[in-house]
Short mmCIF file of C-alpha atoms and ligand atoms in Angstrom, two decimals:
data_model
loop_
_atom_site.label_atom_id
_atom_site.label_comp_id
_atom_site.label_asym_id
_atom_site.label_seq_id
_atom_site.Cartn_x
_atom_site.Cartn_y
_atom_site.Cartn_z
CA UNK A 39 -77.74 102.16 195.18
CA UNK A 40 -79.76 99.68 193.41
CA UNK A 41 -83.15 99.70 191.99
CA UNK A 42 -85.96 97.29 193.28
CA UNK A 43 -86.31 94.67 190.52
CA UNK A 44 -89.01 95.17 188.18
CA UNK A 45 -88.17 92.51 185.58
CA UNK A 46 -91.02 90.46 184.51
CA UNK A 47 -91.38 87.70 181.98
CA UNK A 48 -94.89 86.87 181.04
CA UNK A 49 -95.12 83.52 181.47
CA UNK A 50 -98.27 83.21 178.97
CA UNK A 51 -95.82 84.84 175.73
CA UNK A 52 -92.45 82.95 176.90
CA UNK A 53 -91.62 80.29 174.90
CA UNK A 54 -88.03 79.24 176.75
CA UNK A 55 -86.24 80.43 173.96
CA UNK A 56 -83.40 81.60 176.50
CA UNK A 57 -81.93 84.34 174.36
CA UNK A 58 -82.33 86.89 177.38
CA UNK A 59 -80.74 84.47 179.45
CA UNK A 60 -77.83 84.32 177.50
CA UNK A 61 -77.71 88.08 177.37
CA UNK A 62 -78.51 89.27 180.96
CA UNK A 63 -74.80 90.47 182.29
CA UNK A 64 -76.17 89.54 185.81
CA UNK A 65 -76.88 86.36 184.76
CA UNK A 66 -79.70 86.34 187.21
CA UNK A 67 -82.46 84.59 184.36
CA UNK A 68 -82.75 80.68 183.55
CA UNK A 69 -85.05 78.80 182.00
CA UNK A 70 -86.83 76.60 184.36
CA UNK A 71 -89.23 74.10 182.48
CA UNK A 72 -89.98 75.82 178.84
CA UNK A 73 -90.11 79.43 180.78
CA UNK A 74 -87.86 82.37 181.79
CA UNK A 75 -87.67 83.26 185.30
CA UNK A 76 -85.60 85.68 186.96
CA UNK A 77 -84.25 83.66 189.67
CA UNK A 78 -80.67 85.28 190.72
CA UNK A 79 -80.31 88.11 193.53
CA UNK A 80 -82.69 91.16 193.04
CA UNK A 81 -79.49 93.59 193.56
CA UNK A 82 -77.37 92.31 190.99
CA UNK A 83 -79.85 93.15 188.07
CA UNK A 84 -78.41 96.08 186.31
CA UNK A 85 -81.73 97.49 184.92
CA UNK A 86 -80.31 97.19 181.47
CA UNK A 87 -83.09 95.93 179.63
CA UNK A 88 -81.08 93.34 177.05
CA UNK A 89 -83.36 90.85 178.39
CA UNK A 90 -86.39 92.62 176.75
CA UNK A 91 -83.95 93.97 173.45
CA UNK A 92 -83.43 90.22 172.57
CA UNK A 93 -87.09 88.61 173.86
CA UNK A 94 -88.89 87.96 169.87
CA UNK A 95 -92.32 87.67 171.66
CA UNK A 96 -91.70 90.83 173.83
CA UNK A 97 -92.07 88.62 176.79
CA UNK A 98 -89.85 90.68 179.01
CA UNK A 99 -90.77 94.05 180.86
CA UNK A 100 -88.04 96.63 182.18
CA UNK A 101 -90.16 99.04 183.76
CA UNK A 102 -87.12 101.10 184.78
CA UNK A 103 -85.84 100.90 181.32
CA UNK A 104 -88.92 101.55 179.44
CA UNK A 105 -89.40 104.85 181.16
CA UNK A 106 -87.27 106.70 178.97
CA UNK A 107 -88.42 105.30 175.91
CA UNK A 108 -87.11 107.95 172.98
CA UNK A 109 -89.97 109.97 171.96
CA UNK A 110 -88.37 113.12 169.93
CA UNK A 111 -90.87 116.15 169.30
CA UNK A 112 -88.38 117.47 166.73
CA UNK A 113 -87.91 114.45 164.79
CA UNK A 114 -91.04 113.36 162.34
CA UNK A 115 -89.56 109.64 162.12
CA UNK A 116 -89.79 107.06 164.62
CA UNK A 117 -86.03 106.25 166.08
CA UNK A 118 -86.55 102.76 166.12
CA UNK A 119 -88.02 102.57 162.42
CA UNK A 120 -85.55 105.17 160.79
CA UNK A 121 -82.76 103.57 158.69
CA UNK A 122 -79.36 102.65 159.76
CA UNK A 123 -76.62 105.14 158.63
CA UNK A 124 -73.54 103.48 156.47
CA UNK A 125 -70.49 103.27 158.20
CA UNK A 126 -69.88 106.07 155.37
CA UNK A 127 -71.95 108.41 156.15
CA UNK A 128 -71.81 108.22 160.21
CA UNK A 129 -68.00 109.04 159.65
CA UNK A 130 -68.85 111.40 157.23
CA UNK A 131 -70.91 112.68 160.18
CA UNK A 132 -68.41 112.50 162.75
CA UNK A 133 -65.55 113.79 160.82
CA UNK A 134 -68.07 116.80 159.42
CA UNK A 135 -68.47 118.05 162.91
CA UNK A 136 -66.13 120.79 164.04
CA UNK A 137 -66.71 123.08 166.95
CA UNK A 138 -68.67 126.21 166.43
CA UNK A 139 -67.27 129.67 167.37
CA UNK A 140 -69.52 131.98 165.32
CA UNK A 141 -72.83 131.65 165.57
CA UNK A 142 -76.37 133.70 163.91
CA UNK A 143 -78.36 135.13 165.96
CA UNK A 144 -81.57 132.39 166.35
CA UNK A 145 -82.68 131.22 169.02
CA UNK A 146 -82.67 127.39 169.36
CA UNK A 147 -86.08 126.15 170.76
CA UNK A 148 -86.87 124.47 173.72
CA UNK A 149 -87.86 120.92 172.43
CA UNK A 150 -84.87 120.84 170.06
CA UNK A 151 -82.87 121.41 172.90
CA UNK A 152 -84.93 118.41 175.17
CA UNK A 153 -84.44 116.19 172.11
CA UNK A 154 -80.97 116.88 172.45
CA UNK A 155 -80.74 115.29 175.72
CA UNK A 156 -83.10 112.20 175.19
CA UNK A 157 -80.65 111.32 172.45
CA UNK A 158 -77.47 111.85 175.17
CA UNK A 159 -78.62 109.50 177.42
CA UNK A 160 -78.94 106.67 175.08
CA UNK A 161 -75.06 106.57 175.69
CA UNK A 162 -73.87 103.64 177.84
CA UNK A 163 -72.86 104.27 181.33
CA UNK A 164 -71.09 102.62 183.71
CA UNK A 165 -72.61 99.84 185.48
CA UNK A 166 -75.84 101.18 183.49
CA UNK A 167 -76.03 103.46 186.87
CA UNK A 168 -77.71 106.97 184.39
CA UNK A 169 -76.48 109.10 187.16
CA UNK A 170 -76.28 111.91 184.76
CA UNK A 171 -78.19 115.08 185.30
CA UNK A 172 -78.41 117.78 182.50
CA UNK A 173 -79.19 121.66 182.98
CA UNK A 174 -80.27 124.08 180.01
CA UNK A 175 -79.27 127.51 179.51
CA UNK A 176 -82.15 128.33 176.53
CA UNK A 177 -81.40 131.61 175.36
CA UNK A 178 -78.86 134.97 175.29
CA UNK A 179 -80.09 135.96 178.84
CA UNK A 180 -78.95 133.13 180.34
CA UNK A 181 -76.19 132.79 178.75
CA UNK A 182 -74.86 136.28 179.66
CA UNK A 183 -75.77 135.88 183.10
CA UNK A 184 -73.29 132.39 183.48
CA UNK A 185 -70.94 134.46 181.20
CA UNK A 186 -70.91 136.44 183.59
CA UNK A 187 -70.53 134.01 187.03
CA UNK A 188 -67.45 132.58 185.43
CA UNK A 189 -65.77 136.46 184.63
CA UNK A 190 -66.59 136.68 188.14
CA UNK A 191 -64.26 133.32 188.86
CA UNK A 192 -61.44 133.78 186.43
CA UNK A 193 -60.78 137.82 187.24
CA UNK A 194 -60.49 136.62 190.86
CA UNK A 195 -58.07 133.61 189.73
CA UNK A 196 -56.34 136.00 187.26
CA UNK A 197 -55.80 138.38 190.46
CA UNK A 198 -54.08 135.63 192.75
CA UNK A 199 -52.75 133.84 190.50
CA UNK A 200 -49.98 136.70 189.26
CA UNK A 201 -48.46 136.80 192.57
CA UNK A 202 -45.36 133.89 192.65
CA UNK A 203 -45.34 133.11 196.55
CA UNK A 204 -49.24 131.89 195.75
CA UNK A 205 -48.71 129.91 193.14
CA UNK A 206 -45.66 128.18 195.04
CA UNK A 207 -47.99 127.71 198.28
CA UNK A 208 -49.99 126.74 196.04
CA UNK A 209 -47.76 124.04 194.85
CA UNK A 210 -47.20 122.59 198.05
CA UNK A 211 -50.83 121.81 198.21
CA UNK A 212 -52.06 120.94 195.05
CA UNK A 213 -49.13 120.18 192.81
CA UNK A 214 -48.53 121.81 189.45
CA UNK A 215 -52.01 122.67 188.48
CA UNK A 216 -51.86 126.75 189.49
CA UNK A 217 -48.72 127.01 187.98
CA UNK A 218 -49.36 125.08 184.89
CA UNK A 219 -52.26 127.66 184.15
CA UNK A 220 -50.48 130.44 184.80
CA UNK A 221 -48.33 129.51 181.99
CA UNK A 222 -51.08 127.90 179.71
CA UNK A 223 -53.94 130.33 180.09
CA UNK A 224 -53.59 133.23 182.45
CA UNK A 225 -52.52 135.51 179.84
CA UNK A 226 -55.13 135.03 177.00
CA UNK A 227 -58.27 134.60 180.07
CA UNK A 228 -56.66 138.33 180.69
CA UNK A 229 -57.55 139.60 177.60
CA UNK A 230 -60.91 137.54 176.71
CA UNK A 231 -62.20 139.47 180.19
CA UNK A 232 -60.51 142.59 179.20
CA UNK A 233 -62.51 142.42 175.58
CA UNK A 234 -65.53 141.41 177.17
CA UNK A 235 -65.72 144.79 179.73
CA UNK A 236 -64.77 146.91 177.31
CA UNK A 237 -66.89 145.63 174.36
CA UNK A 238 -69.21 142.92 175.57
CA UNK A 239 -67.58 140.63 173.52
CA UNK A 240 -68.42 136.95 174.37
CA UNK A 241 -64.87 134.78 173.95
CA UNK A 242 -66.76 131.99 176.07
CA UNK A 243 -69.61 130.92 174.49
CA UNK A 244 -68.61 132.67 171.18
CA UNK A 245 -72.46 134.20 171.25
CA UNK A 246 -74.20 130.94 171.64
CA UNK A 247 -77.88 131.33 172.31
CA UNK A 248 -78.52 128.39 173.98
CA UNK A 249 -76.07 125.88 175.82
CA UNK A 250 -76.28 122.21 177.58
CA UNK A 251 -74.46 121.29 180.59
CA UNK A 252 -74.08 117.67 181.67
CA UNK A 253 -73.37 116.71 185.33
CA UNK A 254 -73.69 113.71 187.09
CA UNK A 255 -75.46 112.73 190.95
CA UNK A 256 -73.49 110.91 193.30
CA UNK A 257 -73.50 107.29 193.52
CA UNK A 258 -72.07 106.63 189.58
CA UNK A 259 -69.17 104.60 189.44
CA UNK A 260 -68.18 106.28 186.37
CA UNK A 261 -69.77 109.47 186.04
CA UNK A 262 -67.14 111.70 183.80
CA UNK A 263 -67.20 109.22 181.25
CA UNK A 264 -70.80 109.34 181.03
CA UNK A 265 -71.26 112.65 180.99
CA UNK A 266 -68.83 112.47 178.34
CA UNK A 267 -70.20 110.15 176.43
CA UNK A 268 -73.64 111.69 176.38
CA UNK A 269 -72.34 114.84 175.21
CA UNK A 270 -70.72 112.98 172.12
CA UNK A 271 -74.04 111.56 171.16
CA UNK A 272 -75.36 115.51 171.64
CA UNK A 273 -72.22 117.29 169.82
CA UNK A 274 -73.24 114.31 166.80
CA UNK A 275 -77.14 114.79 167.01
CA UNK A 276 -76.90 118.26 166.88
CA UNK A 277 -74.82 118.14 164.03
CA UNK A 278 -77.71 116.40 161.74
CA UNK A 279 -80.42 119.31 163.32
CA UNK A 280 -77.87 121.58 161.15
CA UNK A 281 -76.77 122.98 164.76
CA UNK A 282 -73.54 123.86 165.88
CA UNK A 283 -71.91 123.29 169.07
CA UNK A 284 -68.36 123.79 171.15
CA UNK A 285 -67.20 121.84 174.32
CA UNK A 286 -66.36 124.94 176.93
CA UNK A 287 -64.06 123.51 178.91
CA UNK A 288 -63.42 126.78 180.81
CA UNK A 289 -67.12 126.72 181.87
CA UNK A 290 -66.59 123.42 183.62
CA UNK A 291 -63.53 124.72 185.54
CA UNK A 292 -65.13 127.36 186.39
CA UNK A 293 -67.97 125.47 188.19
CA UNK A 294 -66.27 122.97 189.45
CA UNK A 295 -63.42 125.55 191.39
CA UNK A 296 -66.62 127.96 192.24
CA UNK A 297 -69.05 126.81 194.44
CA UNK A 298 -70.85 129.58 194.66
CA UNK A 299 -71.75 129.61 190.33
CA UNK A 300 -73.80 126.07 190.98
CA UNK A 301 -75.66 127.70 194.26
CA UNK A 302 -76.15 130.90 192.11
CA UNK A 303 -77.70 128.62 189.33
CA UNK A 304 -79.65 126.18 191.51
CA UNK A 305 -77.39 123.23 190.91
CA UNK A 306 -77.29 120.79 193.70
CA UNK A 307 -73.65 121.28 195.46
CA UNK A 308 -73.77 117.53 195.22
CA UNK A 309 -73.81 117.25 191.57
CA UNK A 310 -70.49 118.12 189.50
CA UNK A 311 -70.80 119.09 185.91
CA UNK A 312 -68.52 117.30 183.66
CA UNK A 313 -69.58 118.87 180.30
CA UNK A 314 -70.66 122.33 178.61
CA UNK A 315 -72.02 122.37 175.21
CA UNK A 316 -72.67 125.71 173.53
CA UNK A 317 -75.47 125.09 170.93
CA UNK A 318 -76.37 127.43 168.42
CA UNK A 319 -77.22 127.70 164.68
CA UNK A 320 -73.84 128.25 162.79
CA UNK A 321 -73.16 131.45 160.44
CA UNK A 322 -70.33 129.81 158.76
CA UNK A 323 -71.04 126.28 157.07
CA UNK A 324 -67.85 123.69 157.47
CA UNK A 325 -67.01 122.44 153.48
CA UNK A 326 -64.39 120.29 154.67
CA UNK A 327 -63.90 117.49 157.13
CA UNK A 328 -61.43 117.53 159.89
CA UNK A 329 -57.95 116.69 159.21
CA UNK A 330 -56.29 114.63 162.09
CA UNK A 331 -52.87 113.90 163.02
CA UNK A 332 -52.27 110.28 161.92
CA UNK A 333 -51.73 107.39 164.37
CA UNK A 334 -50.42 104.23 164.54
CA UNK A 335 -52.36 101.86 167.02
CA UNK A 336 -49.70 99.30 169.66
CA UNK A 337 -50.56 95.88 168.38
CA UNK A 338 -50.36 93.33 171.39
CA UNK A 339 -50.98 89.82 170.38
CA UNK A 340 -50.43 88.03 173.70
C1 FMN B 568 -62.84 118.74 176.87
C2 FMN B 568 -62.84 119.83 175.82
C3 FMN B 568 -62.87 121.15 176.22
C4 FMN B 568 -62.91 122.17 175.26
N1 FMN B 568 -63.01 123.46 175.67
C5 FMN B 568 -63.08 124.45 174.77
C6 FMN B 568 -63.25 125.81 175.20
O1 FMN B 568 -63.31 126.14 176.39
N2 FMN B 568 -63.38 126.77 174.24
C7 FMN B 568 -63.35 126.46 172.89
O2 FMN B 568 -63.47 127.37 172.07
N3 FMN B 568 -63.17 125.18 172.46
C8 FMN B 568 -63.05 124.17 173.37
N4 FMN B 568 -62.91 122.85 172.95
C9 FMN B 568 -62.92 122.55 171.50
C10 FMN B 568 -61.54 122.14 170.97
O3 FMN B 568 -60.70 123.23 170.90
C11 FMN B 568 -61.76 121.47 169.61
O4 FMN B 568 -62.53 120.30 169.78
C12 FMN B 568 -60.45 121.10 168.91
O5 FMN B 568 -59.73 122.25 168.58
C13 FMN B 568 -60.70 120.30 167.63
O6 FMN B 568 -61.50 121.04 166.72
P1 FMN B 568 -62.91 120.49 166.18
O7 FMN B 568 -63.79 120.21 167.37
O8 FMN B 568 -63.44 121.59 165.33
O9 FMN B 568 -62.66 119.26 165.38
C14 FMN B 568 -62.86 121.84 173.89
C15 FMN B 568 -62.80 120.50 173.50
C16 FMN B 568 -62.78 119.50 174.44
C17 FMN B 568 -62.72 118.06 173.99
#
């Protein structure tokens, strides 16, 4: 679905410069006489604003783009007037980050956690389509209350899944994945529920106060990586807030193989969720950056 086209170019400030020309991916702007007009199909602009980015006399309106113009309520500086980090220090950043499974009991506010997401979506995404849709869980309650929709899930999946003529019907229908997680995961989901009946024990969310989950509407073309990549910029963000966060991968399964955990939450049965972040302020600093196995990139020269 496209959007109507909103590009302008003030005639009066253009100077036929053509740099947003020479940037537009559509290539639906030329330069007719000494001014910019946007003179190729209305459908095939991609809303992506480089026009304006490049435009020195800020000729160029996006209203689509503009829209979502980063305004932080957590953040004292102005984005676009902070300084750019080293290539040092933003891989100091990224390699600093480790996921979070112990966290102290403080809440993380509200506009922390909306900052959180104006800084995801300044990921890319495919065909610059934004599809993405984000839900927050904002405190304990919450968080008990999903912790406690996706029990729900995996003690029903434990229960099937131990008996061997299901997991081969299984089979027959949807290949290897039953039978892959009975081997993988069955056992230790078994004891993180048995821990959390008998002691309340949270092996999901690790005790996370506050979590973010990323989804995506339909009509994306590539809406997991999206999702993905927003919750990258998030995990990193989050990171210089002196948060902590973990991916929950078992959250997403859950949601996606449960319909009835979106109803229960209000999530559109249309939407899938690609990404859960746990967010929370960590009890145990990191001192030491993540070690990595090494690897060798293929080098293909033609
Ligand atoms: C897609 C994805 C799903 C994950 N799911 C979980 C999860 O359900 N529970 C958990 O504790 N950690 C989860 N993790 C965190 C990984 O275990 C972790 O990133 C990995 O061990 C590397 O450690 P680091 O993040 O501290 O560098 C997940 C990570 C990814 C990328």
């Amino acid at each position: 679905m496209s959007l109507p086209l909103e590009t302008t170019i003030d005639p009066t400030l253009c100077d036929g410069c053509a740099l947003c020309a020479s940037v537009c991916p559509a290539e639906i702007i030329s330069v007719q006489g000494d001014t910019a007009r946007v003179t190729g199909p209305a459908d095939r602009c991609l809303h992506c604003a480089h026009c304006a980015a490049v435009c020195p006399p800020g000729a160029v309106t996006v209203p689509s783009a503009t829209q979502a113009a980063l305004g932080l309520a957590t953040v004292s500086q102005s984005p676009s007037t902070a300084p750019l980090p080293s290539t040092a220090s933003l891989v100091r950043l990224m390699a600093g980050r480790r996921s979070c499974r112990a966290y102290r009991d403080k809440p993380v506010s509200r506009a922390l956690l909306e900052d959180l997401v104006r800084i995801g979506i300044t990921a890319p995404s495919g065909t610059n389509s934004q599809r993405w849709t984000f839900t927050l869980l904002p405190g304990r309650r919450a968080m008990e209350r999903f912790g406690a929709l996706t029990a729900r899930f995996f003690s029903q999946l434990n229960f099937v899944v131990r008996f061997a003529p299901v997991r081969l019907a299984a089979r027959l229908v949807s290949g290897d994945t039953l039978e892959l997680y009975y081997r993988e995961y069955y056992e230790r989901v078994q004891e993180a529920l048995d821990e959390w009946r008998r002691t309340g024990r949270d092996l999901l969310f690790h005790g996370a106060p506050a979590a973010i989950f990323i989804g995506s509407r339909p009509g994306g073309t590539t809406p997991k990586e999206d999702a993905l990549l927003a919750a990258q910029n998030i995990l990193l963000a989050a990171e210089t807030m002196g948060l902590g966060t973990c991916l929950v991968g078992y959250a997403v399964e859950a949601l996606a193989a449960d319909p009835r955990i979106k109803r229960e939450m209000g999530i559109p049965k249309e939407e899938r969720v690609h990404a859960v972040i746990a967010v929370g302020y960590p009890k145990v600093p990191w001192k030491r950056p993540a070690g990595r196995r090494l690897v060798t990139p293929r080098l293909w020269e033609g």
